[in-house]
Short mmCIF file of C-alpha atoms in Angstrom, two decimals:
data_model
loop_
_atom_site.label_atom_id
_atom_site.label_comp_id
_atom_site.label_asym_id
_atom_site.label_seq_id
_atom_site.Cartn_x
_atom_site.Cartn_y
_atom_site.Cartn_z
CA UNK Z 1 -1.50 -45.13 -36.89
CA UNK Z 2 2.06 -45.43 -38.15
CA UNK Z 3 4.70 -43.23 -36.57
CA UNK Z 4 6.63 -40.96 -38.89
CA UNK Z 5 9.61 -42.69 -40.43
CA UNK Z 6 13.23 -41.57 -40.38
CA UNK Z 7 14.45 -40.32 -43.76
CA UNK Z 8 17.61 -41.91 -45.15
CA UNK Z 9 19.82 -39.49 -47.04
CA UNK Z 10 22.67 -39.95 -49.48
CA UNK Z 11 24.59 -36.95 -50.78
CA UNK Z 12 21.89 -34.65 -49.41
CA UNK Z 13 18.97 -36.42 -51.10
CA UNK Z 14 16.33 -38.52 -49.36
CA UNK Z 15 16.61 -42.01 -50.88
CA UNK Z 16 14.18 -43.82 -48.61
CA UNK Z 17 12.63 -44.00 -45.17
CA UNK Z 18 13.11 -46.31 -42.19
CA UNK Z 19 10.07 -47.46 -40.22
CA UNK Z 20 11.04 -49.74 -37.37
CA UNK Z 21 13.45 -52.31 -38.86
CA UNK Z 22 12.41 -51.81 -42.49
CA UNK Z 23 13.88 -49.51 -45.16
CA UNK Z 24 11.27 -48.33 -47.68
CA UNK Z 25 12.20 -47.03 -51.11
CA UNK Z 26 9.59 -45.63 -53.53
CA UNK Z 27 10.42 -45.94 -57.22
CA UNK Z 28 8.81 -45.48 -60.60
CA UNK Z 29 9.35 -48.70 -62.55
CA UNK Z 30 9.66 -46.99 -65.95
CA UNK Z 31 12.42 -44.74 -64.62
CA UNK Z 32 14.27 -46.75 -61.95
CA UNK Z 33 14.12 -50.41 -63.03
CA UNK Z 34 17.66 -51.49 -63.94
CA UNK Z 35 17.20 -53.82 -66.91
CA UNK Z 36 20.79 -55.11 -67.00
CA UNK Z 37 20.49 -56.28 -63.40
CA UNK Z 38 16.82 -57.20 -63.55
CA UNK Z 39 15.95 -55.23 -60.44
CA UNK Z 40 16.49 -52.13 -58.37
CA UNK Z 41 19.67 -50.53 -57.05
CA UNK Z 42 20.55 -49.02 -53.70
CA UNK Z 43 23.70 -46.98 -53.11
CA UNK Z 44 26.33 -49.22 -51.48
CA UNK Z 45 27.07 -46.72 -48.65
CA UNK Z 46 23.34 -46.60 -47.83
CA UNK Z 47 23.15 -50.40 -47.71
CA UNK Z 48 26.24 -50.54 -45.44
CA UNK Z 49 24.66 -47.96 -43.14
CA UNK Z 50 21.41 -49.93 -42.97
CA UNK Z 51 23.34 -53.07 -41.94
CA UNK Z 52 25.30 -51.15 -39.30
CA UNK Z 53 22.06 -49.72 -37.89
CA UNK Z 54 20.48 -53.16 -37.58
CA UNK Z 55 17.83 -52.62 -40.25
CA UNK Z 56 16.49 -56.04 -41.30
CA UNK Z 57 14.30 -55.57 -44.37
CA UNK Z 58 14.16 -53.63 -47.63
CA UNK Z 59 10.79 -52.91 -49.22
CA UNK Z 60 10.55 -51.36 -52.66
CA UNK Z 61 7.24 -49.84 -53.73
CA UNK Z 62 6.61 -49.20 -57.42
CA UNK Z 63 4.49 -46.05 -57.43
CA UNK Z 64 3.30 -46.56 -61.01
CA UNK Z 65 2.26 -50.22 -60.67
CA UNK Z 66 1.45 -50.51 -56.96
CA UNK Z 67 3.74 -53.56 -56.67
CA UNK Z 68 5.55 -54.08 -53.38
CA UNK Z 69 8.74 -56.16 -53.17
CA UNK Z 70 10.44 -57.29 -49.95
CA UNK Z 71 13.80 -58.85 -49.12
CA UNK Z 72 16.37 -58.70 -46.34
CA UNK Z 73 19.26 -56.25 -46.18
CA UNK Z 74 21.58 -59.26 -45.85
CA UNK Z 75 20.28 -60.83 -49.09
CA UNK Z 76 20.56 -57.50 -50.87
CA UNK Z 77 24.20 -57.27 -49.84
CA UNK Z 78 25.21 -60.90 -50.47
CA UNK Z 79 23.21 -61.63 -53.65
CA UNK Z 80 23.31 -58.16 -55.20
CA UNK Z 81 25.68 -57.13 -57.98
CA UNK Z 82 27.87 -54.04 -57.48
CA UNK Z 83 28.11 -51.51 -60.30
CA UNK Z 84 28.87 -47.85 -60.93
CA UNK Z 85 27.49 -46.06 -63.96
CA UNK Z 86 28.30 -42.54 -62.86
CA UNK Z 87 26.04 -42.26 -59.79
CA UNK Z 88 28.43 -43.79 -57.27
CA UNK Z 89 28.79 -47.41 -56.19
CA UNK Z 90 25.42 -49.15 -56.13
CA UNK Z 91 24.17 -52.67 -55.52
CA UNK Z 92 21.45 -54.02 -57.81
CA UNK Z 93 19.36 -57.00 -56.76
CA UNK Z 94 17.38 -59.05 -59.28
CA UNK Z 95 13.64 -59.15 -58.56
CA UNK Z 96 13.73 -62.96 -58.39
CA UNK Z 97 15.36 -62.56 -54.95
CA UNK Z 98 12.45 -60.48 -53.64
CA UNK Z 99 9.11 -61.66 -52.30
CA UNK Z 100 6.26 -59.90 -54.06
CA UNK Z 101 3.91 -58.80 -51.30
CA UNK Z 102 0.25 -59.12 -52.21
CA UNK Z 103 -1.65 -56.13 -50.96
CA UNK Z 104 -5.26 -56.61 -49.92
CA UNK Z 105 -7.81 -55.18 -52.32
CA UNK Z 106 -10.26 -52.78 -50.72
CA UNK Z 107 -13.92 -53.73 -50.85
CA UNK Z 108 -16.10 -51.60 -53.08
CA UNK Z 109 -19.18 -51.88 -50.86
#
């Protein structure tokens, strides 16, 4: 059984959860996918904090598709593109820099 994760907050809102050395962020693709950057964004101060805390991985779960994407915090920071469109400084990382994690399909019988 997985232990409860530690919520990660930015400006009073929970933006993800840390389990062990992995930061998990749940998104809805239709709402959160950043087309200009071809991926998903994380607030720059949150990413800095994750690096300072020794968090190694970022996993993004698309709630509407079930897709799971994984990369390292270091790759997010070094390969990501900074931008600010009114929600504070964020870093967007193109999905081509993520590994798509195949989830096992449950047996029907």
